[in-house]
Coordinates of C-alpha atoms in Angstrom, one line a residue:
X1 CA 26.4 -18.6 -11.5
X2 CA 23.6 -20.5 -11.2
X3 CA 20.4 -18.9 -12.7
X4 CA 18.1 -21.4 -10.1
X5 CA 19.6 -20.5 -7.3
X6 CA 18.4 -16.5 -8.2
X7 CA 15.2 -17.7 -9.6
X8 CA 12.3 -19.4 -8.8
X9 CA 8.9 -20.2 -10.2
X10 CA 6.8 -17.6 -8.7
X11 CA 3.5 -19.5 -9.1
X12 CA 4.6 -21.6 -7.0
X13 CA 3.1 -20.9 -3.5
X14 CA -0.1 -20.8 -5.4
X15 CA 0.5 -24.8 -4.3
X16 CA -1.0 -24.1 -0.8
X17 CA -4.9 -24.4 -1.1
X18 CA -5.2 -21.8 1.9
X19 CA -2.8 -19.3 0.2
X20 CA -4.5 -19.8 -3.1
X21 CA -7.7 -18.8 -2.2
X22 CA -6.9 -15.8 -0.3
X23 CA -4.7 -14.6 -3.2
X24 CA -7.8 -15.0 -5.6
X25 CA -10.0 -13.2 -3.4
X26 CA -7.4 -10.6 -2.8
X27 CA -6.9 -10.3 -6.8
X28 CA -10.4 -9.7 -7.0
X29 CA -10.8 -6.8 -4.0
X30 CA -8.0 -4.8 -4.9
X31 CA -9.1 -4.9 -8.8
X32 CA -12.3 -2.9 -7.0
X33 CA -10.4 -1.1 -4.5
X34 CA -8.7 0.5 -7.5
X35 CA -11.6 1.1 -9.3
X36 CA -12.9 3.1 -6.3
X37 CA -9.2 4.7 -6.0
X38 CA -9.6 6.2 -9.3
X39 CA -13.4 7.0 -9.1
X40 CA -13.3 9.0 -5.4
X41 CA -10.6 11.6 -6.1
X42 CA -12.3 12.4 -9.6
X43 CA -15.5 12.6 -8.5
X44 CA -14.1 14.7 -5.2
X45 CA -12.0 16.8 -7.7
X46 CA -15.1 17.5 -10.0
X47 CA -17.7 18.5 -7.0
X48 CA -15.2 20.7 -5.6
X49 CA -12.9 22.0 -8.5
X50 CA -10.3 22.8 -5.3
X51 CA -7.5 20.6 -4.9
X52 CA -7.3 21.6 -0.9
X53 CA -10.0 19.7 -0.9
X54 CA -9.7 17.2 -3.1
X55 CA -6.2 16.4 -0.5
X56 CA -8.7 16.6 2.3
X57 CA -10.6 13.1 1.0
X58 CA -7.3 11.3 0.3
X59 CA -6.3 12.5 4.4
X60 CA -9.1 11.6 5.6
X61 CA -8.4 8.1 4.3
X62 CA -5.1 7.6 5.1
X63 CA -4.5 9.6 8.5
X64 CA -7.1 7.0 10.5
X65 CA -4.0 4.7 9.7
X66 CA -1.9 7.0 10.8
X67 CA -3.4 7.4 14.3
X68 CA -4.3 4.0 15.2
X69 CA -2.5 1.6 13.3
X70 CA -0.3 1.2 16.9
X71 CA -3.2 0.2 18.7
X72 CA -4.3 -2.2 16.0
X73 CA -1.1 -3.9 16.2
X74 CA -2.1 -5.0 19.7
X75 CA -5.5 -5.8 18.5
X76 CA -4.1 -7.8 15.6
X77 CA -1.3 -9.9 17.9
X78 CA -4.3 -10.8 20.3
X79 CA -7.2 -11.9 18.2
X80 CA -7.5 -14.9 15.4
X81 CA -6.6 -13.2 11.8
X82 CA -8.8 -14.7 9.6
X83 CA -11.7 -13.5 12.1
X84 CA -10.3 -9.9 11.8
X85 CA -10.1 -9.9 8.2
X86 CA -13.8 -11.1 8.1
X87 CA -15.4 -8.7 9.9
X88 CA -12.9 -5.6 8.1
X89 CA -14.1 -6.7 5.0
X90 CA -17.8 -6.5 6.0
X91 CA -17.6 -2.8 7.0
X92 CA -15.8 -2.1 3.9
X93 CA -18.7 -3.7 1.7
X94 CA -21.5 -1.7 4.1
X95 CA -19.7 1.6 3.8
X96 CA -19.0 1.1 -0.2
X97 CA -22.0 -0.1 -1.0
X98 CA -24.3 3.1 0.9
X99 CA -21.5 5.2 -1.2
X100 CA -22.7 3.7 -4.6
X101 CA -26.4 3.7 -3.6
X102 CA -25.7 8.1 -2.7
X103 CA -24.4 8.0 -5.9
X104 CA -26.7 6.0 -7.8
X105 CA -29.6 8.1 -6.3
X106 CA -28.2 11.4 -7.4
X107 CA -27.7 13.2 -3.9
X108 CA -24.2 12.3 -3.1
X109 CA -22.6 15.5 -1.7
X110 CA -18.6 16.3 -1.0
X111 CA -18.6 15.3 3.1
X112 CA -20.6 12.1 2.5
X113 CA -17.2 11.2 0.1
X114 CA -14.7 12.4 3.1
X115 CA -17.3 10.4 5.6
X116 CA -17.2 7.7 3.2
X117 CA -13.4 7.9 3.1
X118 CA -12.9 8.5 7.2
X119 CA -14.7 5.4 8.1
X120 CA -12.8 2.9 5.2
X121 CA -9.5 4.4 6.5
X122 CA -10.5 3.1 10.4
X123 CA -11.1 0.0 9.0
X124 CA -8.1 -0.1 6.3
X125 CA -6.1 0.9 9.7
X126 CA -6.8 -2.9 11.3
X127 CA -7.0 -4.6 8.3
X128 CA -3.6 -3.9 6.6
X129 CA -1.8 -5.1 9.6
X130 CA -3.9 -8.2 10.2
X131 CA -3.5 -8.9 6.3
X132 CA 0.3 -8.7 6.2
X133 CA 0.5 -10.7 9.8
X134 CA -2.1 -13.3 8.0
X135 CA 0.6 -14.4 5.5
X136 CA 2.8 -16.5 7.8
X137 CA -0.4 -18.3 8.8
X138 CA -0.9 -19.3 5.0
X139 CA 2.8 -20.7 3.8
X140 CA 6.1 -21.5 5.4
X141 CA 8.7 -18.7 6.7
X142 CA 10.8 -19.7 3.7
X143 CA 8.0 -18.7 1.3
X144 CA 7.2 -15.3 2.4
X145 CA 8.8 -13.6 0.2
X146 CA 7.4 -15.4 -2.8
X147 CA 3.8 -14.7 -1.2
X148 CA 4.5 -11.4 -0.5
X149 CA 5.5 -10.6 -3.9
X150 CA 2.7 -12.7 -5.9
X151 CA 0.0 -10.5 -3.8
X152 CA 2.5 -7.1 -4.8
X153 CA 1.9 -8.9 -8.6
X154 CA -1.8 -8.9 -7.7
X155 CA -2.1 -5.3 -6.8
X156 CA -0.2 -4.0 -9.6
X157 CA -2.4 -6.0 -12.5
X158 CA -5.1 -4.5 -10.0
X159 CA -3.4 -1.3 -10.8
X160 CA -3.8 -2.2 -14.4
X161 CA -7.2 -3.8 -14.8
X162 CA -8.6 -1.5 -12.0
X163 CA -7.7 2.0 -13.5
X164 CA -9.0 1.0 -17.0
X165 CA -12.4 -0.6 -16.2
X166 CA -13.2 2.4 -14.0
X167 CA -11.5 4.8 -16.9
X168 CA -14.6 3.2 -19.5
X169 CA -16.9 3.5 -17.0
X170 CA -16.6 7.2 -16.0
X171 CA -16.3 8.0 -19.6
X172 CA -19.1 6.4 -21.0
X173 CA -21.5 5.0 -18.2
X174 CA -21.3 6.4 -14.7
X175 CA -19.1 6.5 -11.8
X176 CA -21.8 4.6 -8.9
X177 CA -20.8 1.2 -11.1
X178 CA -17.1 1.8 -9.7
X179 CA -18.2 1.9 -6.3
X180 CA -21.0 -1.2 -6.9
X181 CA -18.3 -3.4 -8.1
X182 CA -16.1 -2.4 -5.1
X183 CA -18.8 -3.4 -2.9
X184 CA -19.3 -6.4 -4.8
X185 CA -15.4 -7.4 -4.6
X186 CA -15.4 -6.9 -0.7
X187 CA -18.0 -9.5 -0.5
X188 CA -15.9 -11.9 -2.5
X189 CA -13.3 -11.5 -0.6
X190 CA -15.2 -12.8 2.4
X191 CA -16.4 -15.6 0.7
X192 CA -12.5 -16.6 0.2
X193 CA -11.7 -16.3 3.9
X194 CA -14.4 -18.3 4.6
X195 CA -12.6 -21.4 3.0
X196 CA -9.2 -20.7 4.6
X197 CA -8.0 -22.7 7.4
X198 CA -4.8 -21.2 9.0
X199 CA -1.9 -23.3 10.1
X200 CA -1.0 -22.5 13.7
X201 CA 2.0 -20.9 14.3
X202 CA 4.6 -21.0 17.7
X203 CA 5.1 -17.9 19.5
X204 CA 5.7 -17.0 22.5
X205 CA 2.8 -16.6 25.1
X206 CA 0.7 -12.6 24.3
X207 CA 0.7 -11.3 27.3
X208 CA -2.8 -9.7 26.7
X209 CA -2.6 -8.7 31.1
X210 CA -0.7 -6.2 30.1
X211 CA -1.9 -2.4 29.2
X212 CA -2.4 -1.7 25.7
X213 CA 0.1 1.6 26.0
X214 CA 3.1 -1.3 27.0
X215 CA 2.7 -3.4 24.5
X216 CA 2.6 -0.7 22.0
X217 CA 6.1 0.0 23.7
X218 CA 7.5 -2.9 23.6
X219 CA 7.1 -3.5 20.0
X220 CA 8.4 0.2 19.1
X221 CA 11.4 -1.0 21.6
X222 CA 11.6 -4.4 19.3
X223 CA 12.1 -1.8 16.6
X224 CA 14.2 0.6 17.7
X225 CA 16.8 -2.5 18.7
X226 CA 16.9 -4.3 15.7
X227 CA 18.8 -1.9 13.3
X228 CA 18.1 -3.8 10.0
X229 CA 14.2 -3.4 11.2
X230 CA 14.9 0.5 12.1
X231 CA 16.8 1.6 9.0
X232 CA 14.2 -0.1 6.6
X233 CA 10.9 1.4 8.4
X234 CA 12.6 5.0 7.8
X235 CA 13.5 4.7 4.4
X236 CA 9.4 4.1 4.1
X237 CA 8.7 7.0 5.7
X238 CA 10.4 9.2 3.8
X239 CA 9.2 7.2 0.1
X240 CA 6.0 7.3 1.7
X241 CA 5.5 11.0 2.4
X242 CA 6.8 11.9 -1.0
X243 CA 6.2 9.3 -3.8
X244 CA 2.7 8.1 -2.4
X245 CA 0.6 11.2 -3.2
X246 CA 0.1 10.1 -6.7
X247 CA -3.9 10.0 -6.3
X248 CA -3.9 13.6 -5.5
X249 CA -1.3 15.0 -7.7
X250 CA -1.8 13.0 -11.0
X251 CA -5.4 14.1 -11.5
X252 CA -4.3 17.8 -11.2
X253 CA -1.8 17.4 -13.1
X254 CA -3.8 15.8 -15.8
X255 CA -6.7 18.5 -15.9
X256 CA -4.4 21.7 -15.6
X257 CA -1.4 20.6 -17.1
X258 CA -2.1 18.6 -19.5
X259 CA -5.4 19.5 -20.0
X260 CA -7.2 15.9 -20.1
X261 CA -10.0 14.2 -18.9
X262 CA -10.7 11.1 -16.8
X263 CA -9.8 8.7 -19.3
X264 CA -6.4 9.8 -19.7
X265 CA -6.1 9.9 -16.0
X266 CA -6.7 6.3 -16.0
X267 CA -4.4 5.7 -18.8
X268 CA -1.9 7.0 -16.7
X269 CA -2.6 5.2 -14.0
X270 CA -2.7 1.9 -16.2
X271 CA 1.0 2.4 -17.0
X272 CA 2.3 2.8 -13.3
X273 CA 0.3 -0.1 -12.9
X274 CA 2.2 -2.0 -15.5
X275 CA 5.4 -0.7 -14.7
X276 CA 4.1 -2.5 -10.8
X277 CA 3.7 -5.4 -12.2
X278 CA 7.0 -5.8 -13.6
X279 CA 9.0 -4.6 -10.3
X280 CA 6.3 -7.5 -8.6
X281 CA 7.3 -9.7 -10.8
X282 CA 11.2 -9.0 -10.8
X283 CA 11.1 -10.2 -6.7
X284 CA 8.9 -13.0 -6.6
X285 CA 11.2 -14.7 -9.2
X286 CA 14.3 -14.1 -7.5
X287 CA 15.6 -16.5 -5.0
X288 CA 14.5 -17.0 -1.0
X289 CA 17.4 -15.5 0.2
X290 CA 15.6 -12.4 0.8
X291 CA 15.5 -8.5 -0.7
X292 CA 18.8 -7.4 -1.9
X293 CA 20.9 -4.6 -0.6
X294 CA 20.2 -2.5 -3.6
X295 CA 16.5 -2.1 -3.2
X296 CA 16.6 -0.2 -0.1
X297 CA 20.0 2.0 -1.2
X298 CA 20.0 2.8 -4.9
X299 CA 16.4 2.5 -5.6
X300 CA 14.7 5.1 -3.6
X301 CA 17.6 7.8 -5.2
X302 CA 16.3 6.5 -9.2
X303 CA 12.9 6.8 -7.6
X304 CA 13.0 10.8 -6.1
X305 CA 14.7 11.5 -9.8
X306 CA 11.7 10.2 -11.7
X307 CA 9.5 12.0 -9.6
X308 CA 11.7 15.0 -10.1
X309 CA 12.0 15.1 -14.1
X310 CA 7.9 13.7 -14.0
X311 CA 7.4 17.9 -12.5
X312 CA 9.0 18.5 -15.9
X313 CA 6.9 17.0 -18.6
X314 CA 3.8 18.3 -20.0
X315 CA 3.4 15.5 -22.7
X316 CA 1.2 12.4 -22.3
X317 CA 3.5 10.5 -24.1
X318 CA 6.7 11.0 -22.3
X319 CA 4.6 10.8 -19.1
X320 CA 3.2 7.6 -20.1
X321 CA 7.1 6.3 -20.1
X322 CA 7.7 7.7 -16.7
X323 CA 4.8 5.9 -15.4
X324 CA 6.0 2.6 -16.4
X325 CA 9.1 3.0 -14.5
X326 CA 7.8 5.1 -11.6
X327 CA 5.7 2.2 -11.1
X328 CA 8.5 -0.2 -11.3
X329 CA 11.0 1.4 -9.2
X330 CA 8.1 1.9 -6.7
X331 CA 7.4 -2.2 -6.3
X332 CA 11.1 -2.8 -6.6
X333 CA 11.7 -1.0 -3.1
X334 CA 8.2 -1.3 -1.2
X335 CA 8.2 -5.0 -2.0
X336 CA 11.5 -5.4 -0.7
X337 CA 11.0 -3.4 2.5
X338 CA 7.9 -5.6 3.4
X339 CA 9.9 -8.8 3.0
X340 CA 13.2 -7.0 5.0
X341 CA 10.8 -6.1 7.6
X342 CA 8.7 -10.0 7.7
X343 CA 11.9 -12.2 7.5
X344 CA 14.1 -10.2 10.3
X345 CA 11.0 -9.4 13.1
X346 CA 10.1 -11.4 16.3
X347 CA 7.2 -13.6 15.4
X348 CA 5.7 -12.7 19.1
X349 CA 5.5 -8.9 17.7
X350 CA 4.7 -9.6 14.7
X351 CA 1.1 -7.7 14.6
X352 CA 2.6 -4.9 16.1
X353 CA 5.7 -4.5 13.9
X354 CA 3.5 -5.0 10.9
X355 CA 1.6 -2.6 12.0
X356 CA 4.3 0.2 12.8
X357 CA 5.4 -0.7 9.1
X358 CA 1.9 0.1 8.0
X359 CA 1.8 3.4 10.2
X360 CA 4.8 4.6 8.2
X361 CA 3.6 2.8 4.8
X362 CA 0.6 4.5 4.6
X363 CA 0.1 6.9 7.2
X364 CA 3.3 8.9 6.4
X365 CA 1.0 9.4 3.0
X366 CA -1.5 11.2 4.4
X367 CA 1.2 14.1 5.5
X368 CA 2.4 13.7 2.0
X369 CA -1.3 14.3 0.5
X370 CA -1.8 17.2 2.6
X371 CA 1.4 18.9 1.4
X372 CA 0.8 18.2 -1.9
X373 CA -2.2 19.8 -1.7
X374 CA -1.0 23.2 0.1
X375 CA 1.6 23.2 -2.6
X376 CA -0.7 23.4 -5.3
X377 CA -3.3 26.0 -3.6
X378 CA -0.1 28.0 -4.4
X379 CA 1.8 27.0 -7.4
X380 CA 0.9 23.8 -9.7
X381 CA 1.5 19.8 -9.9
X382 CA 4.3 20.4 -11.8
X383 CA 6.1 22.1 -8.9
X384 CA 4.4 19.8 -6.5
X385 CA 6.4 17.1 -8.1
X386 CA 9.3 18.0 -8.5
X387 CA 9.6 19.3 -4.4
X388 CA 8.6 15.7 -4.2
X389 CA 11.3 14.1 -6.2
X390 CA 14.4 16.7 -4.9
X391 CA 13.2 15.4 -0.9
X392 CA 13.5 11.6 -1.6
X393 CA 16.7 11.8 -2.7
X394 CA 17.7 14.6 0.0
X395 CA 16.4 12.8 2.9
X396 CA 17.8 9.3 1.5
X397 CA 21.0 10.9 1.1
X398 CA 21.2 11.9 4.9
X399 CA 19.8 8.7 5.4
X400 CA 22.8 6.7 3.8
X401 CA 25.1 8.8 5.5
X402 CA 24.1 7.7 8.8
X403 CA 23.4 4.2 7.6
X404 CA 26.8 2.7 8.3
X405 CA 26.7 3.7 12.3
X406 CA 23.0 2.9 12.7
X407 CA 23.1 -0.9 10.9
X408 CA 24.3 -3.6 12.5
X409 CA 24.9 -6.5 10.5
X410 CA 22.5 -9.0 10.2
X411 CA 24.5 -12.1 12.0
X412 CA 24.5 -10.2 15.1
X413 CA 20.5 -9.2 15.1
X414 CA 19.4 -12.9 13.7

């Protein structure tokens, strides 16, 4: 077999001038974005010593996508990009940076966190779709999934660098410089978009006349008529609802279980991260033939059973291992999904597929936060995790029975 035709240099989209500053800025905002990530639940957790409502900050960051990301489909197939992403990124630096200053000055209190949270979630609701519709617009079709997977590379040493930074600083500084540097990382990320000049792409005519309630239709209807698009969106969902909840369940799990503090929280973090960046890695240097089969059919099962045994442990060590390959199985399937979902859409509903796949992506978290939080009103993290880990792998199961009459094959949807 040849090795070349499986494996590519993934540095190599990094070629394109436009691509390679929008992946610098974006390796730069996420490191902050993860800093805050592991900064708000603590501090949340800490002012409130309730995990109902420490679940109540990471909903009321993630539902907003959940509601709207349909209408910001339309919004993101009818407007320029590059001029969404601009002004997304300049909410997220005003709302982060009054944050740090509540902080900073010593009156921070628990609803100006969930306010805090509310209003990045309405903007994370435009700005995800408009980001993953922005790619095409940066390399050729051909290179997507090499693009896709470098930025899932950049997230995950994100996930890495992010955690351990804000880790030192909670422990021995305090927690506003997490949220400074966040602020500080959204501005550099507009500075990159400035210097991007998007190549134009052919699609067919928007049809902006219309009512915003039909076009939302017709791109569910897109959807629901290309099976491949269908089969991978649900398998999302359900990983979504049950494996994303990791900001809400690790902490707790940390402080009652394992009896830790914030550093080892972030340690924790650090591995999943690492694990990431491996799984990132593992896709961008495989061929541009697309995601294989295996990604969206055995991973998600290995996936629910780390999740599973991870209710089981109660030793940093061992937990430390899990991480790594929770992580890794994690990037392995989401990364795939994306580039299942980019390669086999219409490029007239793009916005709007992207951002159904974000809906489900990151919306279907926000149930998942708030059951993980009624779970452990009532019993632990242990047990949270492990009804967590038994449902992927129940749901998927169901899933895979029904996959053969609800996929058609590819040829016939191309």
């Amino acid at each position: 077999m040849n090795t070349r035709k499986i494996f590519n240099n993934p540095l190599q989209v990094l070629s394109r001038p436009d691509f390679r500053y929008y992946w610098i800025g974006f390796c730069i905002s996420v490191i902050g974005t993860w800093m805050q990530r592991i900064a708000q639940p603590w501090l949340a957790y800490e002012m409130t010593d309730s995990p109902f409502l420490l679940s109540i900050v990471g909903v009321a960051q993630t539902a907003p996508v959940f509601i709207l990301c349909l209408f910001s489909g339309v919004i993101v197939d009818r407007f320029p990009k590059k001029k969404i992403l601009l002004i997304t990124q300049s909410v997220a630096f005003v709302v982060t940076l009054i944050m740090a200053v509540l902080i900073w000055a010593d009156v921070i209190q628990y609803w100006h966190i969930v306010a805090g949270a509310l209003i990045l979630g309405v903007t994370n609701s435009i700005d995800m779709p408009a980001r993953q519709s922005f790619y095409i617009e940066l390399v050729e079709k051909e290179e997507l999934v090499n693009a896709i997977a470098l930025c899932s590379s950049a997230f995950n040493i994100a996930r890495i660098i992010g955690p351990l930074i804000a880790g030192l600083i909670m422990v021995y500084a305090t927690i506003g410089i997490c949220f400074f540097a966040n602020a500080l990382s959204y501005a550099l990320m507009f500075l990159c978009l400035m210097f991007i000049r998007p190549r134009k792409i052919q699609r067919e005519a928007n049809k902006s006349r219309e009512s915003m309630r039909r076009q939302i239709y017709a791109g569910l209807q897109h959807i629901r008529d290309n099976r491949t698009l269908l089969v991978t969106i649900l398998g999302v969902g359900i990983v979504g609802i049950f494996a994303f909840n990791f900001t809400v369940l690790l902490p707790v799990l940390v402080k009652t279980t394992l009896h830790a503090d914030a550093k080892y929280f972030s340690y924790l973090m650090s591995f999943m991260g690492v694990g990431s960046f491996c799984g990132a890695l593992i896709v961008a240097s495989t061929g541009k033939e697309g995601p294989r089969e295996y990604t969206q059919t055995i991973i998600p099962f290995l996936l629910g059973g780390v999740i599973l045994f991870t209710g089981m442990l109660n030793h940093i060590s061992l937990l430390s291992i899990v991480m790594i390959v929770s992580g890794l199985l994690t990037v392995l399937f989401t990364s795939s999904a994306n580039s299942m979902v980019q390669l086999n859409l219409s490029e007239a509903f793009r916005g709007r597929v992207m951002s159904i796949y974000i809906l489900v992506f990151n919306g279907s978290s926000a149930i998942g936060n708030f059951v993980a939080g009624i779970v452990m009103e009532h019993y632990d993290a242990q047990v949270a995790y492990m009804i967590c880990g038994g449902s992927i792998v129940v749901l998927m199961a169901v899933v895979r029975f029904f996959r053969k009459k609800m996929l058609r094959p590819l040829s016939a949807e191309v």
